[in-house]
mmCIF file of C-alpha atoms in Angstrom:
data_model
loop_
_atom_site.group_PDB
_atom_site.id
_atom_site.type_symbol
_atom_site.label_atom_id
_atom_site.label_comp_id
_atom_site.label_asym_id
_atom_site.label_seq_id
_atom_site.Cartn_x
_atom_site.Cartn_y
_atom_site.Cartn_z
ATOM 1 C CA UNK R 275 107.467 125.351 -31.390
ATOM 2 C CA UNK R 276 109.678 123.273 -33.771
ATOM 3 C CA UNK R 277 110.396 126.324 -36.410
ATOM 4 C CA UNK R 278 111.222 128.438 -33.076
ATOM 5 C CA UNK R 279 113.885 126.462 -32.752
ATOM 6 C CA UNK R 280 115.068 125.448 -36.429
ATOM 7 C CA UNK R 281 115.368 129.360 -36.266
ATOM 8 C CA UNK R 282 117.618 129.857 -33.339
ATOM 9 C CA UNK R 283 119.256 126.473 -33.959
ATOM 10 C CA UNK R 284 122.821 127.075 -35.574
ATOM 11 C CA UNK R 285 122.826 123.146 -36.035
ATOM 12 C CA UNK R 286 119.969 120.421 -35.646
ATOM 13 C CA UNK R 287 120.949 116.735 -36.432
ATOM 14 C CA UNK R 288 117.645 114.702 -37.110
ATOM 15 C CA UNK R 289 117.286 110.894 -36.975
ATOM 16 C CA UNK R 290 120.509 110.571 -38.079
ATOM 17 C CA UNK R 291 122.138 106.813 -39.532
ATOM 18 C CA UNK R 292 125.725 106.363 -40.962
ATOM 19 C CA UNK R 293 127.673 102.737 -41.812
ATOM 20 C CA UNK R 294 130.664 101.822 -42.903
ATOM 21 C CA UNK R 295 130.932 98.642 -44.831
ATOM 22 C CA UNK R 296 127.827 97.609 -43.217
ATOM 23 C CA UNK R 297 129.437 98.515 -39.691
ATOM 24 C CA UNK R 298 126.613 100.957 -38.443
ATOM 25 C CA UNK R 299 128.421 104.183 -36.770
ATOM 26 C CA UNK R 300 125.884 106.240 -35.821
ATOM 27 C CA UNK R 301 122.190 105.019 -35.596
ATOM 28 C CA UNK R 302 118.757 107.796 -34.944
ATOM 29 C CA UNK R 303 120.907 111.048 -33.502
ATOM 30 C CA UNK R 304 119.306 113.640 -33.172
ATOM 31 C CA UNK R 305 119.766 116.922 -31.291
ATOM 32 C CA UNK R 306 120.322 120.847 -31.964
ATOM 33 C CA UNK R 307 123.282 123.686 -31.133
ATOM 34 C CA UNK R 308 121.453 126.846 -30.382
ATOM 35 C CA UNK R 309 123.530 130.083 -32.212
ATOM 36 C CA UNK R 310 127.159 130.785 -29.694
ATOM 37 C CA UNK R 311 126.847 128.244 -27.344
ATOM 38 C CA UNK R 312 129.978 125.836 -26.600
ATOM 39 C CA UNK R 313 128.667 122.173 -27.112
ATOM 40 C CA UNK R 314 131.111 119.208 -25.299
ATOM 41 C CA UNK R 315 131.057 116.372 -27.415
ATOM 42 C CA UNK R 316 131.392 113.066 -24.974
ATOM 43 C CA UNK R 317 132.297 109.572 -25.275
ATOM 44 C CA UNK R 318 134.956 106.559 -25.147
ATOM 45 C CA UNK R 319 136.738 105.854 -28.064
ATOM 46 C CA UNK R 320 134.902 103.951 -31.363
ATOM 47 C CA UNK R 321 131.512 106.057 -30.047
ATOM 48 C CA UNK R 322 131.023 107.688 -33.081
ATOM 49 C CA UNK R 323 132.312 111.601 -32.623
ATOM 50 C CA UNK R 324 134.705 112.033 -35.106
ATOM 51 C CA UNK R 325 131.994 110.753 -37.744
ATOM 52 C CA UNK R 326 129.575 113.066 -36.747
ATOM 53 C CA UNK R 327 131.796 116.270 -36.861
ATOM 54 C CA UNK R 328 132.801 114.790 -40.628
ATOM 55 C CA UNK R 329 128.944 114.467 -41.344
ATOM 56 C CA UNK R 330 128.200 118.286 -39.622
ATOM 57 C CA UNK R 331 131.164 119.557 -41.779
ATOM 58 C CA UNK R 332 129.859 117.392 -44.834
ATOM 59 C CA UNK R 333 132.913 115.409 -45.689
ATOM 60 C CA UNK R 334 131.273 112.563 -45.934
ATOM 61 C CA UNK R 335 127.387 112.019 -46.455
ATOM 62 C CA UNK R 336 124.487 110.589 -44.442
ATOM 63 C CA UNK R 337 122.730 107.138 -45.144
ATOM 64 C CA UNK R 338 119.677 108.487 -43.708
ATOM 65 C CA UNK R 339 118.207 111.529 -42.127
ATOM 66 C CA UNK R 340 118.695 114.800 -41.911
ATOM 67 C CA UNK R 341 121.309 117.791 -41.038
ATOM 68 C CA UNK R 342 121.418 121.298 -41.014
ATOM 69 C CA UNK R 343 124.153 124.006 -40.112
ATOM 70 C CA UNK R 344 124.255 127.402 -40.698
ATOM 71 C CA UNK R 345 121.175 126.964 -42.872
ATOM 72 C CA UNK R 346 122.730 124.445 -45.317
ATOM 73 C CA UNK R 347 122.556 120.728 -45.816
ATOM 74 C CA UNK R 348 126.555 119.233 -45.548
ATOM 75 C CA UNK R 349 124.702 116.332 -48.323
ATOM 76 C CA UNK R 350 124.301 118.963 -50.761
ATOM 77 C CA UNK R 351 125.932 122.221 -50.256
ATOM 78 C CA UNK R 352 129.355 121.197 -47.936
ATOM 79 C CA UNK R 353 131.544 123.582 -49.546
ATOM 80 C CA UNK R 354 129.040 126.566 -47.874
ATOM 81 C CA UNK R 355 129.204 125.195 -44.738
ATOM 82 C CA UNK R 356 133.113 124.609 -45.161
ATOM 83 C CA UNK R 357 133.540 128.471 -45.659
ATOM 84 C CA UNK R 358 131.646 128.918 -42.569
ATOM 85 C CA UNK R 359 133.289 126.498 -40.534
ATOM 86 C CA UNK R 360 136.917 125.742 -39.085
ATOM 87 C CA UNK R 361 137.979 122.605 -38.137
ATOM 88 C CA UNK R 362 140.827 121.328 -36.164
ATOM 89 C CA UNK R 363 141.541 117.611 -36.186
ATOM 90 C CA UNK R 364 144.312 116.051 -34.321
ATOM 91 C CA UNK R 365 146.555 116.505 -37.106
ATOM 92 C CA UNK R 366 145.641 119.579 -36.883
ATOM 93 C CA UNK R 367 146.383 119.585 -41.086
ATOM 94 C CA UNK R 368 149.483 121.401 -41.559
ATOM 95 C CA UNK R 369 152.242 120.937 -44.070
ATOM 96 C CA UNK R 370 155.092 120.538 -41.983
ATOM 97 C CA UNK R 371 157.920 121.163 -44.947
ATOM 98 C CA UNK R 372 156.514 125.148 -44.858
ATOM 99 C CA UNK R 373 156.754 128.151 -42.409
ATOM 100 C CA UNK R 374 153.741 129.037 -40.061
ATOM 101 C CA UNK R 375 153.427 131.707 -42.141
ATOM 102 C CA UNK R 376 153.173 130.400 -45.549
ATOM 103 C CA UNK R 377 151.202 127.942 -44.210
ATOM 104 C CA UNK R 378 148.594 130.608 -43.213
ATOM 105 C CA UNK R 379 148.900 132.177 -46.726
ATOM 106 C CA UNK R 380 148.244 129.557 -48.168
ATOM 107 C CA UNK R 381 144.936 128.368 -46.483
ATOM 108 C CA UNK R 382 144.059 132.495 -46.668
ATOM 109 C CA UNK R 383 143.909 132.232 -50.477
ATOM 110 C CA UNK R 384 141.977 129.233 -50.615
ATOM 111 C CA UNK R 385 139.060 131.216 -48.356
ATOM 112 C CA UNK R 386 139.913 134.255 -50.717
ATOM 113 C CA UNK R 387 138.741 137.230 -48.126
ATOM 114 C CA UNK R 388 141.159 137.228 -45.596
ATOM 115 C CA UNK R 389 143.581 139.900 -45.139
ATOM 116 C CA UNK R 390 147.810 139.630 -43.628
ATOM 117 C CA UNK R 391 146.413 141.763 -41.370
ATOM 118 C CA UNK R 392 143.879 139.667 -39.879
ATOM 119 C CA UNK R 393 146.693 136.514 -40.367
ATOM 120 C CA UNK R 394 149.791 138.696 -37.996
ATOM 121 C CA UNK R 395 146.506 139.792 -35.642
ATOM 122 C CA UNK R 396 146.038 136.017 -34.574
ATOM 123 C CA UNK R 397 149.872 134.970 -34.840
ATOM 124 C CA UNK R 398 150.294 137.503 -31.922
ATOM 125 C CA UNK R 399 147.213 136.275 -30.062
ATOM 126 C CA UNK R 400 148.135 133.203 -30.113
ATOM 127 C CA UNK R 401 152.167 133.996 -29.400
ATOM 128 C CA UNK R 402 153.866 132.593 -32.419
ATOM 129 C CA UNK R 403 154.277 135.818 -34.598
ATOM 130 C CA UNK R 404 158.326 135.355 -33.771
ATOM 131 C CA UNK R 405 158.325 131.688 -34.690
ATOM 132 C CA UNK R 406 155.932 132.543 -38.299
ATOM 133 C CA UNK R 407 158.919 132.119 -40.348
ATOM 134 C CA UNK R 408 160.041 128.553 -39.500
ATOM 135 C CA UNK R 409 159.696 125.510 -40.726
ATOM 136 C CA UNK R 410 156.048 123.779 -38.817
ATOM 137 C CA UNK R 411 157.997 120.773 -38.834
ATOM 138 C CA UNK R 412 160.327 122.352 -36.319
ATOM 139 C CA UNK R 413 157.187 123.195 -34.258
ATOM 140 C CA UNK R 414 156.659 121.457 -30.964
ATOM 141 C CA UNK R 415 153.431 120.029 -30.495
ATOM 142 C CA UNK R 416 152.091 122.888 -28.769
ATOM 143 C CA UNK R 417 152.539 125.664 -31.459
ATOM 144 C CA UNK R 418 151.238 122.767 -33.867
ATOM 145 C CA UNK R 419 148.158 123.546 -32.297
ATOM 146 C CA UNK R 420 148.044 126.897 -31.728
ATOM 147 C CA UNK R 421 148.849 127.151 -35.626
ATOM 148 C CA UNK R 422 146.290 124.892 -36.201
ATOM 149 C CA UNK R 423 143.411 126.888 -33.892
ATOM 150 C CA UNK R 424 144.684 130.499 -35.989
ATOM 151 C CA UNK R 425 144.268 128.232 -39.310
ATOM 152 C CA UNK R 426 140.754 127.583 -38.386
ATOM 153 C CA UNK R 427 140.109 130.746 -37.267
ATOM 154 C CA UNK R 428 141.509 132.832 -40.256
ATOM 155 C CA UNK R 429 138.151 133.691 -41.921
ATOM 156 C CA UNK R 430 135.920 134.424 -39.192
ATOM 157 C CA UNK R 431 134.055 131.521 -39.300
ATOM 158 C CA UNK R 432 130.437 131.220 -37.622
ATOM 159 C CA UNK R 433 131.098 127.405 -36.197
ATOM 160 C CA UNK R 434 134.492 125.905 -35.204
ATOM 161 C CA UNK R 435 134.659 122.024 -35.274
ATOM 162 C CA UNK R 436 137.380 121.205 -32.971
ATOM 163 C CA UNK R 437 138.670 117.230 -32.088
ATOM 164 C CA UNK R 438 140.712 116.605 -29.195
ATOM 165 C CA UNK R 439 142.282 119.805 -29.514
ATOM 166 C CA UNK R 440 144.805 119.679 -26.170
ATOM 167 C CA UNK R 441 145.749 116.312 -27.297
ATOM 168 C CA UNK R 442 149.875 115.786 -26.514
ATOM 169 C CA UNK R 443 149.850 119.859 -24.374
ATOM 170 C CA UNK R 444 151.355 120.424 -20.979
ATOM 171 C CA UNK R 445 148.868 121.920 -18.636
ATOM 172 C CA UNK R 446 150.441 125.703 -19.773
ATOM 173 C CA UNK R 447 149.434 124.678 -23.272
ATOM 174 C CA UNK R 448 145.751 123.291 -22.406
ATOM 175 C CA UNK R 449 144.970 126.274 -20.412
ATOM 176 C CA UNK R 450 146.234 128.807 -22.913
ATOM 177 C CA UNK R 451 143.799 126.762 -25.598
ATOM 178 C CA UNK R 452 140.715 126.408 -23.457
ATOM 179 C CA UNK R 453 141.185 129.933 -22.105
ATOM 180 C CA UNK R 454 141.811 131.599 -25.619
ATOM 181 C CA UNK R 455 138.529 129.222 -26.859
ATOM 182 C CA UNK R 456 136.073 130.484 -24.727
ATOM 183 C CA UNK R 457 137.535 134.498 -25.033
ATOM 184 C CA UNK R 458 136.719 133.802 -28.499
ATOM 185 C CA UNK R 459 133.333 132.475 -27.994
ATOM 186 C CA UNK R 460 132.842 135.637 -25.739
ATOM 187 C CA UNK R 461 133.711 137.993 -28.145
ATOM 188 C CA UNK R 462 132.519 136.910 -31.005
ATOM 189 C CA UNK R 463 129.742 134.622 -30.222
ATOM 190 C CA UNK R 464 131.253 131.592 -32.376
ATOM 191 C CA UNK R 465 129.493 128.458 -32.017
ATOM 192 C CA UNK R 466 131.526 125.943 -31.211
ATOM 193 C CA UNK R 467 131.614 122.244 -31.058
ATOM 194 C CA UNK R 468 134.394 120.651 -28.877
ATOM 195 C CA UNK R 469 135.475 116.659 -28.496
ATOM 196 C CA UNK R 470 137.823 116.045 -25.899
ATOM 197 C CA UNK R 471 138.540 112.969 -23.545
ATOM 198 C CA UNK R 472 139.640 115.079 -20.782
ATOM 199 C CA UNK R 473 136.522 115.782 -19.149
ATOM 200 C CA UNK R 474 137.460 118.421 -16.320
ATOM 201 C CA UNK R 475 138.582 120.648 -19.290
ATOM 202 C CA UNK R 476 135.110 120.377 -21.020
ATOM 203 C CA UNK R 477 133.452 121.297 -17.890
ATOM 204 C CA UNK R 478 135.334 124.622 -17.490
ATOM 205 C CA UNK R 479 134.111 126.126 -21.058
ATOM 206 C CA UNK R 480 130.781 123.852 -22.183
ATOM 207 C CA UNK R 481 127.527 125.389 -21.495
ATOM 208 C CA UNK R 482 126.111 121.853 -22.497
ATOM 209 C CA UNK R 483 126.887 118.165 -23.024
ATOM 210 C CA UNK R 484 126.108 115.780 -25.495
ATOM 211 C CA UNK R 485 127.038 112.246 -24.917
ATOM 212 C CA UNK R 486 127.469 109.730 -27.455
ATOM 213 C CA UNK R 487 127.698 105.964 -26.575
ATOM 214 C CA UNK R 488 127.811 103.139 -29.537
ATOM 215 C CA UNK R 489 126.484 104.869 -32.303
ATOM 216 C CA UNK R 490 123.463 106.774 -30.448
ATOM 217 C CA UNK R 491 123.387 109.688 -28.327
ATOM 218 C CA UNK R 492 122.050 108.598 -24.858
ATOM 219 C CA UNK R 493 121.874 111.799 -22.975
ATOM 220 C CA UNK R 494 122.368 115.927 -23.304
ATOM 221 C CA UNK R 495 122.196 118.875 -21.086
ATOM 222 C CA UNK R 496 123.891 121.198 -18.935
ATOM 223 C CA UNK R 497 126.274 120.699 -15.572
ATOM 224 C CA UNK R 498 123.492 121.599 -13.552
ATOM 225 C CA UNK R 499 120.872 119.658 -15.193
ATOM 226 C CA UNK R 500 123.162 116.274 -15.096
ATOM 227 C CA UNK R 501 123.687 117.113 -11.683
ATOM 228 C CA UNK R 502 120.066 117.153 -11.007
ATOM 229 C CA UNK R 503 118.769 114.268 -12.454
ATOM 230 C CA UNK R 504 122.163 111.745 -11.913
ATOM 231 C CA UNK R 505 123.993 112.962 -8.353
ATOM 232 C CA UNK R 506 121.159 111.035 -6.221
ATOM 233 C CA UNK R 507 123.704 110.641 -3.170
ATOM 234 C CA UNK R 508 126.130 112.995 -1.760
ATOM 235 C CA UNK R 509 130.389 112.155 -1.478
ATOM 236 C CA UNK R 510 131.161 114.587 1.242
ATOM 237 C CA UNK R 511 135.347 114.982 1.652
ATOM 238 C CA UNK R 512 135.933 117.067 4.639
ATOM 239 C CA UNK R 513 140.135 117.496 5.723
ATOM 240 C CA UNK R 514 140.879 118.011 9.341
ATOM 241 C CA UNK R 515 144.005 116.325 11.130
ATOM 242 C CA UNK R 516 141.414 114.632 14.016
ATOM 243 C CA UNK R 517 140.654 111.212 13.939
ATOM 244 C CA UNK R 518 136.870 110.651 13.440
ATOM 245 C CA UNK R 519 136.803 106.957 13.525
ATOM 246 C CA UNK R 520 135.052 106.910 16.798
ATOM 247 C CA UNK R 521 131.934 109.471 15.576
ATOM 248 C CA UNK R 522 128.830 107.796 15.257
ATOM 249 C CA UNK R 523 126.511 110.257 16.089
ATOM 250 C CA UNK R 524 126.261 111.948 12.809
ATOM 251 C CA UNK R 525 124.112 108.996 11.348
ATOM 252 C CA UNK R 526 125.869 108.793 7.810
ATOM 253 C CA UNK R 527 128.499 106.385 6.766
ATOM 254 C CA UNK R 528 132.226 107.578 7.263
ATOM 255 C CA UNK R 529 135.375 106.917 5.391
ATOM 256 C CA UNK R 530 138.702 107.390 6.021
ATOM 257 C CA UNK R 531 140.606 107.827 2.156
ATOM 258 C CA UNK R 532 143.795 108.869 3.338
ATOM 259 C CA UNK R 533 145.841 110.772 6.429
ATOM 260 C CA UNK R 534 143.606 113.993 7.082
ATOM 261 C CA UNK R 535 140.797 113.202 4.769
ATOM 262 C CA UNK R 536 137.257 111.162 5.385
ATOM 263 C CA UNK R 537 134.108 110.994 2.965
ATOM 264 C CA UNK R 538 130.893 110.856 4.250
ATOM 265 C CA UNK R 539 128.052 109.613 2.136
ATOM 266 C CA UNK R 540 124.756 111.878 2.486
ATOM 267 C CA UNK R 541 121.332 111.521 0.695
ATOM 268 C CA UNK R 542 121.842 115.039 -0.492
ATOM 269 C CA UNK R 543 122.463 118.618 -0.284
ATOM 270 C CA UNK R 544 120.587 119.584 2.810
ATOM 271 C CA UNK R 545 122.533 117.417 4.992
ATOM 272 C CA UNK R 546 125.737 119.116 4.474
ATOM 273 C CA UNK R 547 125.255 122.148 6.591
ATOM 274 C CA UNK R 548 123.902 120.292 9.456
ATOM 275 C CA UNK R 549 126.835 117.852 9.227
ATOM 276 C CA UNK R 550 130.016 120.299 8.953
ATOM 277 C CA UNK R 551 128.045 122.412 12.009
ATOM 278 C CA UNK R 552 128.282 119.556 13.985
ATOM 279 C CA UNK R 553 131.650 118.331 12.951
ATOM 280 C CA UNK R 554 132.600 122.222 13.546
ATOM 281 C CA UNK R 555 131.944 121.792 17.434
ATOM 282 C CA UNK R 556 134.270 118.596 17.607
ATOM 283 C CA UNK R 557 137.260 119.193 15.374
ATOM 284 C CA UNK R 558 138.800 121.772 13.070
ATOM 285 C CA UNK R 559 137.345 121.375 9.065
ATOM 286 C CA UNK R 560 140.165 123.094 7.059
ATOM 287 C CA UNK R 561 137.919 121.918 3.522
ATOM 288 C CA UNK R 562 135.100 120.607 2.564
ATOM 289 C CA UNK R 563 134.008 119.457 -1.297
ATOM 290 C CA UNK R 564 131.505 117.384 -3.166
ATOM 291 C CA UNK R 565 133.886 115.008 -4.711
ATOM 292 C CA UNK R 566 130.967 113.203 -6.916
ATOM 293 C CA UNK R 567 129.654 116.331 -8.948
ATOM 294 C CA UNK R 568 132.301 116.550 -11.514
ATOM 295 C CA UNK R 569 131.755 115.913 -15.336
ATOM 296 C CA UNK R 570 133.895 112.570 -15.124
ATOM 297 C CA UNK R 571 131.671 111.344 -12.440
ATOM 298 C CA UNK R 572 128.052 112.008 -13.786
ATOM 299 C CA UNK R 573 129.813 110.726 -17.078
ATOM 300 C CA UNK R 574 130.351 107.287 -15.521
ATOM 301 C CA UNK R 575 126.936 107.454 -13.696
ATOM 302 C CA UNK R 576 125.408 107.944 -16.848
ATOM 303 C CA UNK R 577 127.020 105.201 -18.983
ATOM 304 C CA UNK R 578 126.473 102.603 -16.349
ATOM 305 C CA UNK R 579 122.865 103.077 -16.035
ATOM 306 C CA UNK R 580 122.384 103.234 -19.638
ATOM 307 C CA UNK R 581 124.426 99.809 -19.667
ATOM 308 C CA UNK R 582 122.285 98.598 -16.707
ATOM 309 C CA UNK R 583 125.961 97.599 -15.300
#
């Protein structure tokens, strides 16, 4: 069962331990990153992410345990798991005295296989082949990191590393990078590895969740799965322009959270259709949404029991 999955595993982390100045980071991570899937990275601040992309992409080493990506071990052979990788940091690592395009060239020859072809091919996908031939420094933060996404992307690579990469966009700019990231996963079945704080963006692309709190991961799965095991009562919004102050029939608390919505708290699921039928026969429902399923929410649910707060 285990070398099933080394083999279809693109990355497996493995009891893994990392200090700074005797400050321990990470302590006994473990986990795997099956071949193409899109992995969301979670936690607050100081948790430990941005250390563990370093370790996956072996800039820096382990104190103990054990990593592999792509085959290779980032302690002893980084520089083959750099030429498989991009990475995207919130600097996104440009040199801001150069054009986009010599920019590009410039981290082309250092990967040594990839064609102008392949660099004017992503310029247009990612709408800055008219702005290639000024300065990056004259870039707004937006084609920053679009030029930083086609810099990691230039040699095909197997795994992108990506952190906080909608940092400082306008909503045009975050759906334009989340869109273009899972298109890319899509087509070319990239696996890819994504740290963000905004959680409802995660949720749109991720097939799974990891979530890393003070140095140790303390749970993983998908939506569904989180959903399953974490979502043990129901938050019910229903908007109609009725007053429903005076309905007690319906057996569940009621809550009235602004003009012409109420919440009503249910023990699950299969309570719902039985409650909006009924409602249905008394006043007009215009929506109705479960307003506790979302990745923020199970992401608080799961931090406070693990805190026992």
């Amino acid at each position: 069962m285990g070398d099933d999955l080394m083999k279809k595993s693109m990355i497996t982390v493995e009891q893994v331990k990392k200090s700074f100045n005797k400050q321990l980071v990470l302590e006994n991570v473990s986990f795997s990153i099956h071949k193409g899937e899109i992995i969301g990275l979670i936690g607050p601040n100081g948790a430990g992410k941005t250390t563990l992309i370093r370790l996956m992409n072996g800039v820096i080493e382990t104190d103990d345990g054990k990593i592999t990506v792509g085959g290779f071990s980032p302690n002893e052979e980084g520089d083959h798991i750099r030429k498989i990788s991009g990475v995207l940091t919130e600097g996104a690592g440009l040199y801001h005295g150069l054009s986009g395009i010599d920019n590009l060239r410039f981290f082309a020859s250092l990967y040594g296989n990839v064609e102008e072809e392949r660099i004017q091919s992503l310029l247009d996908q990612f709408g800055l082949k008219e702005h290639q031939h000024k300065n990056v420094g004259e870039y707004s933060t937006g084609m920053k990191k679009r030029l930083g996404l086609v810099r990691a992307l230039l040699h095909q690579p197997e795994i992108l590393f990506l952190d906080e990469p909608t940092n400082g966009l306008d909503p045009e700019g975050i759906h334009f990078v989340m869109d273009t990231l899972k298109e890319i996963n899509q087509r070319e079945g990239i696996t890819i590895i994504l740290c963000s704080h905004v959680l409802h963006q995660l949720a749109e692309v991720c097939h799974r969740f990891l979530f890393l709190d003070r140095g140790t991961i303390i749970e993983s799965g998908t939506l569904d799965q989180l959903e399953q095991k974490y979502l043990t009562e129901i938050h019910l919004q229903i908007e109609t322009d009725e007053n429903l102050g005076n309905i007690g029939e319906f057996g569940v608390p009621v809550e009235k959270t602004d003009a012409t919505h109420w919440r009503f708290t249910l023990p699950g699921k299969k309570e719902i259709p039985p409650l909006l039928t009924a409602l249905l026969q008394k006043v007009p429902v215009y929506s109705a949404e479960i307003i506790n399923r979302d990745l923020e929410s199970l992401y608080f649910r799961i931090r406070k029991e693990e805190n026992h707060v």
